[in-house]
Tab-separated table of C-alpha atoms in Angstrom:
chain	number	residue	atom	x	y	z
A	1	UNK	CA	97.760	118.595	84.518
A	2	UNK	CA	99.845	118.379	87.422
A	3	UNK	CA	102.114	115.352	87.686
A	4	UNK	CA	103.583	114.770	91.202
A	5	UNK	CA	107.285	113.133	91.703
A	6	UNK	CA	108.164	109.453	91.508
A	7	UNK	CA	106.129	107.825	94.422
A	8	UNK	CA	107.307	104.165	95.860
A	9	UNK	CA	103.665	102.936	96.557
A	10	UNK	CA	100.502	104.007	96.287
A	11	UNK	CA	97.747	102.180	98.163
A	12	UNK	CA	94.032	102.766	96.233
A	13	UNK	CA	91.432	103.082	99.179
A	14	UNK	CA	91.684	104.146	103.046
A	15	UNK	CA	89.556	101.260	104.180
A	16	UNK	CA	90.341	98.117	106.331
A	17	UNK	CA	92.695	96.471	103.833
A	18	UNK	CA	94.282	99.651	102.454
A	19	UNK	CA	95.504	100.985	105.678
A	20	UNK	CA	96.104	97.612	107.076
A	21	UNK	CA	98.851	97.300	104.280
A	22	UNK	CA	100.014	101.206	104.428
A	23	UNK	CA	100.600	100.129	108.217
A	24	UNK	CA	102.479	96.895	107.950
A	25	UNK	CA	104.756	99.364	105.030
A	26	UNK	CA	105.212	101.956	107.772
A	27	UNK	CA	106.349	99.228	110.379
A	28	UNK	CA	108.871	97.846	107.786
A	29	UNK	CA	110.143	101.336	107.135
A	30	UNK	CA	108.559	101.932	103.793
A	31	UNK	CA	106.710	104.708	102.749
A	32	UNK	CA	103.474	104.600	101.059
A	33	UNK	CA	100.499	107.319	100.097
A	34	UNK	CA	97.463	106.049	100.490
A	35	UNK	CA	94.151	107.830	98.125
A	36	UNK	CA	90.714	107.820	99.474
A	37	UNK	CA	88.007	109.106	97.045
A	38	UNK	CA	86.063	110.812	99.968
A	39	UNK	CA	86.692	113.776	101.765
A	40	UNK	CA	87.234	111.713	105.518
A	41	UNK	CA	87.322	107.798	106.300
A	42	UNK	CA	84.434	105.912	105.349
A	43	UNK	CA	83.431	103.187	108.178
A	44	UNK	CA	80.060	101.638	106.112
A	45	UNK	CA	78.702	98.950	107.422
A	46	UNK	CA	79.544	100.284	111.209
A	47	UNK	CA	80.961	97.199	112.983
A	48	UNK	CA	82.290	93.396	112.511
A	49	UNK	CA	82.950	90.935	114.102
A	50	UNK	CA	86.610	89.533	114.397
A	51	UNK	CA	88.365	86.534	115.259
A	52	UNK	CA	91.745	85.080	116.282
A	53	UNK	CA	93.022	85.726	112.815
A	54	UNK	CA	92.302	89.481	112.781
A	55	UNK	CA	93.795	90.147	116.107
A	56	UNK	CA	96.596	87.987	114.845
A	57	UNK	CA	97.154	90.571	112.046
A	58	UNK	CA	96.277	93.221	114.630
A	59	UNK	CA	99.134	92.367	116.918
A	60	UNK	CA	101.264	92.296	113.480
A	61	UNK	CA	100.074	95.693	112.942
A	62	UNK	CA	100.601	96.647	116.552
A	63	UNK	CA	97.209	98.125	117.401
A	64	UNK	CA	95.631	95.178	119.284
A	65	UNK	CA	95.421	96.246	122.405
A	66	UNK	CA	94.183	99.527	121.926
A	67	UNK	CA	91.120	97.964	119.832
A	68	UNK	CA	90.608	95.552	122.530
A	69	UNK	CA	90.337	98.003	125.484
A	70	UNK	CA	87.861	99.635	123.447
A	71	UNK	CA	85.393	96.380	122.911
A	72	UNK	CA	83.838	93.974	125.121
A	73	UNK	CA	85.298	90.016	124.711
A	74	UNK	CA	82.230	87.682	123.507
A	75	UNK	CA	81.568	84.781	125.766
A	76	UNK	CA	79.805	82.735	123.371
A	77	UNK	CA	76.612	82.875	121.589
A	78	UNK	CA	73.422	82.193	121.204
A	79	UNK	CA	71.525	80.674	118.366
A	80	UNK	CA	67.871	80.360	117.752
A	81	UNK	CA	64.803	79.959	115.433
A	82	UNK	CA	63.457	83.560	114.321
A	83	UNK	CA	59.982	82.011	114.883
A	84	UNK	CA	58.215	81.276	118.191
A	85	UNK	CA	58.345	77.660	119.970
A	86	UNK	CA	61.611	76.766	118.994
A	87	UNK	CA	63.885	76.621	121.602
A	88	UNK	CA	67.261	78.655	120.819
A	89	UNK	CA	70.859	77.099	121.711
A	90	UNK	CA	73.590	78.355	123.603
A	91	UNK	CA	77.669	77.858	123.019
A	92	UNK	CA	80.239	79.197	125.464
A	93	UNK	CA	83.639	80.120	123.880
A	94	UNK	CA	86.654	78.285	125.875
A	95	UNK	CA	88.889	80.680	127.304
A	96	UNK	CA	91.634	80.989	124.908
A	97	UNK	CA	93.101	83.029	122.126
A	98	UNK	CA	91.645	81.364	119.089
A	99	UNK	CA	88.203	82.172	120.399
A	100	UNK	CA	89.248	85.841	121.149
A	101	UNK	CA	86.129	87.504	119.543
A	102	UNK	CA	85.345	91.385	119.665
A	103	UNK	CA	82.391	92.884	117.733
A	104	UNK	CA	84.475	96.112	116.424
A	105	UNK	CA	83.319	99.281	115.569
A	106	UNK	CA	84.572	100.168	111.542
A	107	UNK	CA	85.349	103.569	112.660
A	108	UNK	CA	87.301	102.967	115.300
A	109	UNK	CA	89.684	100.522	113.741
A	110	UNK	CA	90.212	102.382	110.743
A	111	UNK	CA	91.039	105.519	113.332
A	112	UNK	CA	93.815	103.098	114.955
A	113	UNK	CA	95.295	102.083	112.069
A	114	UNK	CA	95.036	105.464	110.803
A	115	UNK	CA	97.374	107.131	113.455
A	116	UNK	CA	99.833	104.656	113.233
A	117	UNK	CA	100.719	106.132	109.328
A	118	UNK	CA	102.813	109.686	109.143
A	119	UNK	CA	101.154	112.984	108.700
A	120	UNK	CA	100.200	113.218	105.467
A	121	UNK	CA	99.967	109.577	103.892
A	122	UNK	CA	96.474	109.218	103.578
A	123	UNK	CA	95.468	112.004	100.537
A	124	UNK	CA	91.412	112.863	100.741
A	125	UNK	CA	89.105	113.426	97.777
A	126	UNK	CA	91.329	111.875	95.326
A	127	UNK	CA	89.266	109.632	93.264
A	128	UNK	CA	91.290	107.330	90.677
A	129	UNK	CA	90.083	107.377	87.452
A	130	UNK	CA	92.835	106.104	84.732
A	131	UNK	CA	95.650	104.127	85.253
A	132	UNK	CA	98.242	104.493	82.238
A	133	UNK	CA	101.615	102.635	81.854
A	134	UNK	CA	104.666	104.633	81.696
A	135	UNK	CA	107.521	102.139	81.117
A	136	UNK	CA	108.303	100.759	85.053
A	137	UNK	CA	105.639	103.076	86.606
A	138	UNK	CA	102.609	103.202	86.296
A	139	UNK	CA	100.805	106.403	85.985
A	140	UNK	CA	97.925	106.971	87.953
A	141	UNK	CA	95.332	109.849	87.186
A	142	UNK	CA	92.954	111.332	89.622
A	143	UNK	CA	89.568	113.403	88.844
A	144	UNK	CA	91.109	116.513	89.936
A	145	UNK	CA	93.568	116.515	86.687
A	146	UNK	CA	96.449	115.364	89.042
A	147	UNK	CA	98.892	112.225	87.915
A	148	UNK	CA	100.631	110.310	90.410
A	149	UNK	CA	103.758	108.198	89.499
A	150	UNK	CA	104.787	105.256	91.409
A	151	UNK	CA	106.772	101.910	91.630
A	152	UNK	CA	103.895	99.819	92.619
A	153	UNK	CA	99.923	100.044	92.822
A	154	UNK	CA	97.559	98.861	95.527
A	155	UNK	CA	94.065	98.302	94.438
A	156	UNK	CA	92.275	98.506	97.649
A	157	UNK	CA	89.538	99.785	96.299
A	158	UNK	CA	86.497	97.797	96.927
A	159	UNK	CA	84.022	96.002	94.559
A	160	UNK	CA	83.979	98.691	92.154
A	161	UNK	CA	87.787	98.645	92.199
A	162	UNK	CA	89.220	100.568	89.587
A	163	UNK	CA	92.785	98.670	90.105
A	164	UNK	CA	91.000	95.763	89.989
A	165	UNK	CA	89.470	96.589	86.319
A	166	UNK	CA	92.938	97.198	84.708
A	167	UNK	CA	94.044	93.765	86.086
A	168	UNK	CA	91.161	92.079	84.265
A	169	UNK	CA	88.634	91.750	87.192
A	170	UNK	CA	85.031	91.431	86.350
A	171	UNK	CA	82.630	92.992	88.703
A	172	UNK	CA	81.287	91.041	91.508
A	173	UNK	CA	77.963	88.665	90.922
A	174	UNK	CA	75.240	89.832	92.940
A	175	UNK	CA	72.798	88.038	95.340
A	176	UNK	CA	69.431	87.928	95.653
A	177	UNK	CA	70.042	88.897	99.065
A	178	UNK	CA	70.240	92.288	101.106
A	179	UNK	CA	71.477	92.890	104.047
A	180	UNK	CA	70.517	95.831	106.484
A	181	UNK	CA	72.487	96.844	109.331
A	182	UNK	CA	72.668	98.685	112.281
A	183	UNK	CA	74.308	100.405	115.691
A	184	UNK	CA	72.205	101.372	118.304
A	185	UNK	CA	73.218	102.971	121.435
A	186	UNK	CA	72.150	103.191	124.902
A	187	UNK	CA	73.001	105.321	127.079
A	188	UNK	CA	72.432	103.815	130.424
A	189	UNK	CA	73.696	100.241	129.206
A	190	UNK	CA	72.357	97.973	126.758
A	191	UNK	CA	72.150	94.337	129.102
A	192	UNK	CA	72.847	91.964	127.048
A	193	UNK	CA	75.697	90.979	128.524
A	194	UNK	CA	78.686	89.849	126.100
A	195	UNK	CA	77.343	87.429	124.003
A	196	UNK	CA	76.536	87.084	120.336
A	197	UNK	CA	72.703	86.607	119.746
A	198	UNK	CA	71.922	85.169	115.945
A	199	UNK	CA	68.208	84.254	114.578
A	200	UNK	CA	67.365	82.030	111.477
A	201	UNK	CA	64.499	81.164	109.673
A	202	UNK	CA	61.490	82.164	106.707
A	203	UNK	CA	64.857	83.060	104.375
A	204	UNK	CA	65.614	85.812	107.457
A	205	UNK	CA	69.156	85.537	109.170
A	206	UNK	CA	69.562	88.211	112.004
A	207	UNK	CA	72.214	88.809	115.179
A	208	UNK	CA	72.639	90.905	117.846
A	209	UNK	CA	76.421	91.856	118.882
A	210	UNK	CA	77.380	93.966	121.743
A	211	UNK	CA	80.372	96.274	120.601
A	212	UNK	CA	80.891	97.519	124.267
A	213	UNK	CA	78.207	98.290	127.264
A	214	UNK	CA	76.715	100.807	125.461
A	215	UNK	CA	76.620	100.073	121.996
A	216	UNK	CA	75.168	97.365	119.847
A	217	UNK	CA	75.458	96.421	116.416
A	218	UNK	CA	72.797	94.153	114.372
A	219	UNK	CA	71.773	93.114	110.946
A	220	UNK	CA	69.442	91.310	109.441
A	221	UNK	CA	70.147	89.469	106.053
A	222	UNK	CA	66.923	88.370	103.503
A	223	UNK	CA	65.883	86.849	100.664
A	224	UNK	CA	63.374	88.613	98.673
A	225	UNK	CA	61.982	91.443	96.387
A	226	UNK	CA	59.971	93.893	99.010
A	227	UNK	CA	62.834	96.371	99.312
A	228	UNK	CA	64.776	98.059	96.961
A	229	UNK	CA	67.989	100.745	97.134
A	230	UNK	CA	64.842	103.749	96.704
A	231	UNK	CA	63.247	102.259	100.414
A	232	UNK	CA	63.051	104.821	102.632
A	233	UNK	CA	64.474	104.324	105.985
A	234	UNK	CA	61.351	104.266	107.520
A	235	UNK	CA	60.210	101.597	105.974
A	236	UNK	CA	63.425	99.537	106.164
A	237	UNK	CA	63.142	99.625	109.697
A	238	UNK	CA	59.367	98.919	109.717
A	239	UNK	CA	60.410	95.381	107.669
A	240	UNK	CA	63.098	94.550	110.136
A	241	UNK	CA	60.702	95.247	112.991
A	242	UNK	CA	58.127	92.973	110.560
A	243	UNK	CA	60.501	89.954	110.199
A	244	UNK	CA	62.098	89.905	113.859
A	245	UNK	CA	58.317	90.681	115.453
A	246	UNK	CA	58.081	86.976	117.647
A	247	UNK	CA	61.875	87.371	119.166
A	248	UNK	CA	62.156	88.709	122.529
A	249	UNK	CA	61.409	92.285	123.318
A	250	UNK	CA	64.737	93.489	124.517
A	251	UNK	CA	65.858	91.974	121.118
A	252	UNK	CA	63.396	94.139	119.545
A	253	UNK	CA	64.449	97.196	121.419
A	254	UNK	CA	67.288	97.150	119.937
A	255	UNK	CA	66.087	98.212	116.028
A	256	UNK	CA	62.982	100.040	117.736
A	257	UNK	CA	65.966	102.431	119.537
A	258	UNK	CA	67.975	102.658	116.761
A	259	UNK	CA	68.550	106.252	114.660
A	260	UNK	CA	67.214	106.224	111.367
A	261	UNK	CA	70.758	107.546	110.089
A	262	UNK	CA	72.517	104.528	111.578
A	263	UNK	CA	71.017	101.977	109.371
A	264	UNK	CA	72.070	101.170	105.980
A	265	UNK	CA	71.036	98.568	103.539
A	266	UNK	CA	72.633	96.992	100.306
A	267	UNK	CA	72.541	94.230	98.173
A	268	UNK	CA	74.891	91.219	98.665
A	269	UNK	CA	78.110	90.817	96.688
A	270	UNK	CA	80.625	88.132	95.782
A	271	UNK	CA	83.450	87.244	93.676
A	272	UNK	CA	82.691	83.881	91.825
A	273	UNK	CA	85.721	81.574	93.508
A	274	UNK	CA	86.592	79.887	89.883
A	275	UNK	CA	87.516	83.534	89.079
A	276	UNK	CA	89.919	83.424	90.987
A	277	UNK	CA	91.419	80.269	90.006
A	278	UNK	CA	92.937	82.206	86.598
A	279	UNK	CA	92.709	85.856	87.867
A	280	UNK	CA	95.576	88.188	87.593
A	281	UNK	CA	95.469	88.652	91.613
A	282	UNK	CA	98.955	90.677	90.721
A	283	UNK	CA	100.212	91.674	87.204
A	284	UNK	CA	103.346	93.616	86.913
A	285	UNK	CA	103.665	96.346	89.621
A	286	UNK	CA	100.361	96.385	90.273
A	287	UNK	CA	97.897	93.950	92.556
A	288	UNK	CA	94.604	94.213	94.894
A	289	UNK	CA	93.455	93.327	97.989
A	290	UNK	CA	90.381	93.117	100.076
A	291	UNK	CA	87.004	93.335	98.916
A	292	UNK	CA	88.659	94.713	95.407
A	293	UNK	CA	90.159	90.925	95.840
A	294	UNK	CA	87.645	88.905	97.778
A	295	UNK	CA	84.253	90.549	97.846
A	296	UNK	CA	81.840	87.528	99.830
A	297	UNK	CA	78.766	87.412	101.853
A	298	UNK	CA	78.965	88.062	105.385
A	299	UNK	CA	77.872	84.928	106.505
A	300	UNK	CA	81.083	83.742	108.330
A	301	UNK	CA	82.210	87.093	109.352
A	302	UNK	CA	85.442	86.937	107.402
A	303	UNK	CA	85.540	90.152	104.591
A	304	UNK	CA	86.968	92.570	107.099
A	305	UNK	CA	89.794	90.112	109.173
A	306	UNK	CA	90.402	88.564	105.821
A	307	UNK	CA	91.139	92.386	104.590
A	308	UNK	CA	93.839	92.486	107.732
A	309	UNK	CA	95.275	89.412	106.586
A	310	UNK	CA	95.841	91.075	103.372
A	311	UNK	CA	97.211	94.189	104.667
A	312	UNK	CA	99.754	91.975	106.553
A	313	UNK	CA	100.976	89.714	103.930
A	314	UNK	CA	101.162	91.991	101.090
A	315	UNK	CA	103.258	94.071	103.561
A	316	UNK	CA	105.710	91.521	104.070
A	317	UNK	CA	106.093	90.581	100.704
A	318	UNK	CA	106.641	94.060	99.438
A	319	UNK	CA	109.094	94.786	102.024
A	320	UNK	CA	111.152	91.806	101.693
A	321	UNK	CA	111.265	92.549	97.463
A	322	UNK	CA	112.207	96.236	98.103
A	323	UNK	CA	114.479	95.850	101.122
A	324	UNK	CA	116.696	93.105	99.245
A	325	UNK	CA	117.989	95.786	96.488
A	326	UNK	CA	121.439	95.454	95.452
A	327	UNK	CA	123.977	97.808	95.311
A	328	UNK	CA	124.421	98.795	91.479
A	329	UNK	CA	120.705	97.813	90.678
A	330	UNK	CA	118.528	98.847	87.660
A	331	UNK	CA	115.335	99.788	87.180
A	332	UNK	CA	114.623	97.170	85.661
A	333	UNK	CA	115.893	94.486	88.445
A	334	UNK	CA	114.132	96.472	90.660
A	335	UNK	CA	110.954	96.265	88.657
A	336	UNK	CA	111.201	92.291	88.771
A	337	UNK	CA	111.800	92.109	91.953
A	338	UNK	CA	108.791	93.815	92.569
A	339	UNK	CA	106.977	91.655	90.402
A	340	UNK	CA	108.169	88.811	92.212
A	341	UNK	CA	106.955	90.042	95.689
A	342	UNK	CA	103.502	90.712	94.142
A	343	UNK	CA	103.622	87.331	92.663
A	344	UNK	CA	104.363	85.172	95.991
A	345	UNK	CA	101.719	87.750	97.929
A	346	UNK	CA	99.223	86.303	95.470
A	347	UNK	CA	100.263	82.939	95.595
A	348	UNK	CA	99.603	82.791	99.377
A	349	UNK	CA	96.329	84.784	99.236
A	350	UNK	CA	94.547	82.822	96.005
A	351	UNK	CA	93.461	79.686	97.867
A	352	UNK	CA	92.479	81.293	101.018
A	353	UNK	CA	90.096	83.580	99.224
A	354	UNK	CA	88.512	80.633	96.942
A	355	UNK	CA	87.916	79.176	100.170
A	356	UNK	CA	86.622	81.472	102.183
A	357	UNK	CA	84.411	82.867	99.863
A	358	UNK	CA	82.701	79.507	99.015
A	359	UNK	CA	82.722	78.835	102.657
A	360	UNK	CA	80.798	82.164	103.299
A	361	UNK	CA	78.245	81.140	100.482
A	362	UNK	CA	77.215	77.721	101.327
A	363	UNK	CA	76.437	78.652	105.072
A	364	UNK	CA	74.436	81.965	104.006
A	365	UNK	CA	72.849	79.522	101.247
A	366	UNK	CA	72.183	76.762	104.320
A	367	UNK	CA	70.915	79.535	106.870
A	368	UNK	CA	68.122	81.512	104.853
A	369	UNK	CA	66.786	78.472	102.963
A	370	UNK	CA	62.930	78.252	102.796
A	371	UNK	CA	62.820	74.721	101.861
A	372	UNK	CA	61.294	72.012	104.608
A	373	UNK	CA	63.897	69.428	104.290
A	374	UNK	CA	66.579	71.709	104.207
A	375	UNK	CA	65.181	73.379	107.662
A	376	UNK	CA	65.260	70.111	109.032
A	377	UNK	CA	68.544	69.071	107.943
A	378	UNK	CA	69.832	72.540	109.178
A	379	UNK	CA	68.114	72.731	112.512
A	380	UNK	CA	68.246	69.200	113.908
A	381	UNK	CA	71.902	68.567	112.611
A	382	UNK	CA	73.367	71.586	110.761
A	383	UNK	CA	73.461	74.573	113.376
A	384	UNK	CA	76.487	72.824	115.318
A	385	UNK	CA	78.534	72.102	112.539
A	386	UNK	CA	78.228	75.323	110.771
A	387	UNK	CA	79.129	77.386	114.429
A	388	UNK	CA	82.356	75.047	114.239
A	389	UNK	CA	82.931	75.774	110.661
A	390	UNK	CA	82.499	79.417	111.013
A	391	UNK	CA	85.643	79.188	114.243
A	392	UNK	CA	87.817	76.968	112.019
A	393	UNK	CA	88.006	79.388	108.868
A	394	UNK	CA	88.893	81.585	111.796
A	395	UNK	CA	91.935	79.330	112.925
A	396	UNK	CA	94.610	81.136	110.603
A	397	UNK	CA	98.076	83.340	111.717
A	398	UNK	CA	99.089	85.510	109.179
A	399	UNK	CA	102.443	85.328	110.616
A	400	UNK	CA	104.327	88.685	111.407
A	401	UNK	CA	105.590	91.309	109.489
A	402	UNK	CA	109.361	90.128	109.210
A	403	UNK	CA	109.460	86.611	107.180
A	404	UNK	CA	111.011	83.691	109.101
C-alpha cells in the first residue's frame, strides 16, 4: 500500500460544500486536497436556485460575479394551482440585494469554484473507504490501496458520507416523496421571461426556473408509489407530462422538449433535526459539512446555499485555529487547537441546520398535502406566508472569510 506524506487537510467530496471550503482555505492561504470518488465533477441535480445568502458566501469566495454574468436575475414569481380554474398569483421581488435570486446551473458553479483551487488539489477517482486513527492524524484509505495522512478531515461527502459514519451519523430518513428534475434548452430562446413559475396541488409540487435565455430548469416533486428507481425515462417523463397536463402549454413545452438524458429522479432525503441536537457535527480532527451534515428536502431551496455557507464558515474557523500557531508548538497544541476550530464551526452551524431542515419539511409537508382542509388552509391563507418564509430563511450573511 502506498502511503502519501503528512497532508494539512483533506476535504472528502468535490461538490458544492467541499470546494466551497477548499476555496475559502485557498483564499486564507491554506492548502487543502480535495478527493472526489468519480473520475470528473459531478453536477446531479443540474441547477438551484440561490438567494442573498449564497451570493453572500459567493462574494466571500470571490466568484460572484462571474456566476452572475452567467444567469439571468429573477423578478419575482409566480404561484398557482396545478389544476384548472384556479387563478395563479404573482409576487415581484423589490429591487435589492436580499432578493438577489439566480437559478444556477450545478455545473457551472462547481467549474468556478473549481478554478479558483491550484493545479492539482482536487484528486479524481479516489473513493474513501476506511478511516483509521494514527495518534494526531488520521489515516485515510482509498479503494485504490492508497493511504492519505492528514491533520484534519472534511466529510463532504454527501448522504452516504463515509466521514459522516465514523463520527456516529446515521443515514438519512427517507420520504415518501421523489423528486424528478430537469434542464431543457432552447435554442432560439425559451420566453419566459425571468421569473420563477411554481404549481401545487393533488400531492404534486412543480416550478419552472429560467437559468439564462436559453436554458430552463424544472422539477416536479410527488407523493406516491407509481414510480420506482427501475422507471425508465420514458415513462418518467410520460408521468410528469401526466401530472402537469391542465398547466399552460408553453409550461408543458418545457418537459415535452426536454432530452431524456437530462432528467433524473430520486427519492427524498433528510436528516431528522433532533439528530442533530446530540450529533458529533465535529469530533477530534475530523467534521462534515453539507448534505453529509444537513441532507433536507428541497422545498425552500436551501441544501446547496446552505452547503456555501458551510464552505465559508468552516474556512474561517480552520484558518483562524491553524494561522494562530505559536512559535515552539507541539503536536499536540496544535491538535487542540484544531479541535477547537472544528468545535466553534459546529457550534455556529448546529442550529441553523435544525432549522432549516424543519423549515424545509413543514412547507414540502404543507405544499403536497391531499387533505381538503389543509388545501384550504394553504390556498386561501398559506401561499403568502410560506413565499415570505421561504425569503426570510434566506436573510443570513455568513460573514467573510477573515473573523471580525
Amino acid at each position: 500500500m502506498e502511503v502519501l506524506g503528512t497532508l494539512d487537510i483533506v476535504i472528502v467530496g468535490a461538490g458544492i460544500s467541499g470546494l466551497s471550503t477548499a476555496v475559502g482555505l485557498h483564499r486564507l492561504g491554506i492548502r487543502s486536497m480535495v478527493l472526489e470518488s468519480s473520475d470528473k465533477l459531478r453536477a446531479t441535480g443540474f441547477a438551484f436556485t440561490t438567494w442573498f445568502n449564497a451570493w453572500k458566501a459567493m462574494e466571500a469566495l470571490g466568484v460572484s460575479q462571474h456566476v452572475r454574468d452567467l444567469h439571468d436575475l429573477l423578478q419575482g414569481w409566480v404561484v398557482g394551482h396545478i389544476s384548472p380554474g384556479n387563478p395563479s398569483k404573482e409576487m415581484l421581488f423589490p429591487k435589492s440585494e436580499e432578493y438577489e435570486s439566480r437559478c444556477v446551473q450545478r455545473k457551472v458553479l462547481l467549474e468556478a469554484l473549481a478554478d479558483e483551487l491550484p493545479q492539482g488539489t482536487i484528486r479524481f477517482s479516489s473513493k474513501v473507504v476506511h478511516i483509521e486513527l494514527s495518534g494526531y492524524y488520521k489515516m485515510v484509505h482509498l479503494s485504490d490501496g492508497t493511504i492519505l495522512k492528514t491533520k484534519v478531515l472534511v466529510g463532504c461527502d454527501g448522504v452516504k458520507s463515509v466521514v459522516g459514519k465514523w463520527l456516529g451519523f446515521k443515514n438519512p430518513a427517507t420520504t415518501s416523496r421523489l423528486a424528478i428534475r430537469g434542464l431543457t434548452h432552447f435554442p432560439q430562446g425559451h420566453g419566459f421571461g425571468k421569473k420563477f413559475f411554481q404549481f401545487y396541488g393533488n400531492g404534486v409540487r412543480s416550478g419552472f426556473i429560467p437559468c439564462d435565455h436559453n436554458t430552463v430548469y424544472w422539477f416536479l416533486t410527488h407523493t406516491g408509489i407509481e414510480l420506482d428507481e427501475e422507471t425508465s425515462p420514458e415513462n418518467i417523463k410520460e408521468f410528469v407530462l401526466n401530472k402537469i397536463k391542465d398547466l399552460p402549454e408553453n409550461i408543458k413545452s418545457v418537459v415535452e422538449t426536454t432530452d431524456l438524458d437530462s432528467m433524473v429522479m430520486s427519492r427524498l432525503k433528510y436528516r431528522p433535526p433532533w439528530e442533530l441536537l446530540w450529533a458529533n457535527i465535529a469530533k477530534d480532527n475530523v467534521c462534515v459539512a453539507g448534505d453529509a451534515l444537513h441532507p433536507m428536502t428541497p422545498d425552500i431551496g436551501q441544501g446547496g446555499c446552505s452547503a456555501m455557507e458551510d464552505g465559508v464558515i468552516l474556512a474561517r474557523c480552520l484558518g483562524e485555529a491553524i494561522k494562530a500557531k505559536g512559535e515552539t508548538e507541539d503536536e499536540g497544541e496544535r491538535y487542540k487547537r484544531i479541535e477547537q476550530g472544528l468545535k466553534k464551526y459546529a457550534g455556529e452551524r448546529k442550529w441553523r441546520s435544525i432549522d432549516l431542515i424543519t423549515t424545509s419539511y413543514t412547507v414540502g409537508f404543507i405544499q403536497q398535502s391531499t387533505g381538503k382542509w389543509m388545501n384550504l388552509l394553504r390556498d386561501k391563507f398559506l401561499s403568502s406566508f410560506l413565499s415570505w418564509l421561504l425569503l426570510k430563511k434566506s436573510h443570513f450573511d455568513c460573514g467573510s472569510l477573515v473573523p471580525t
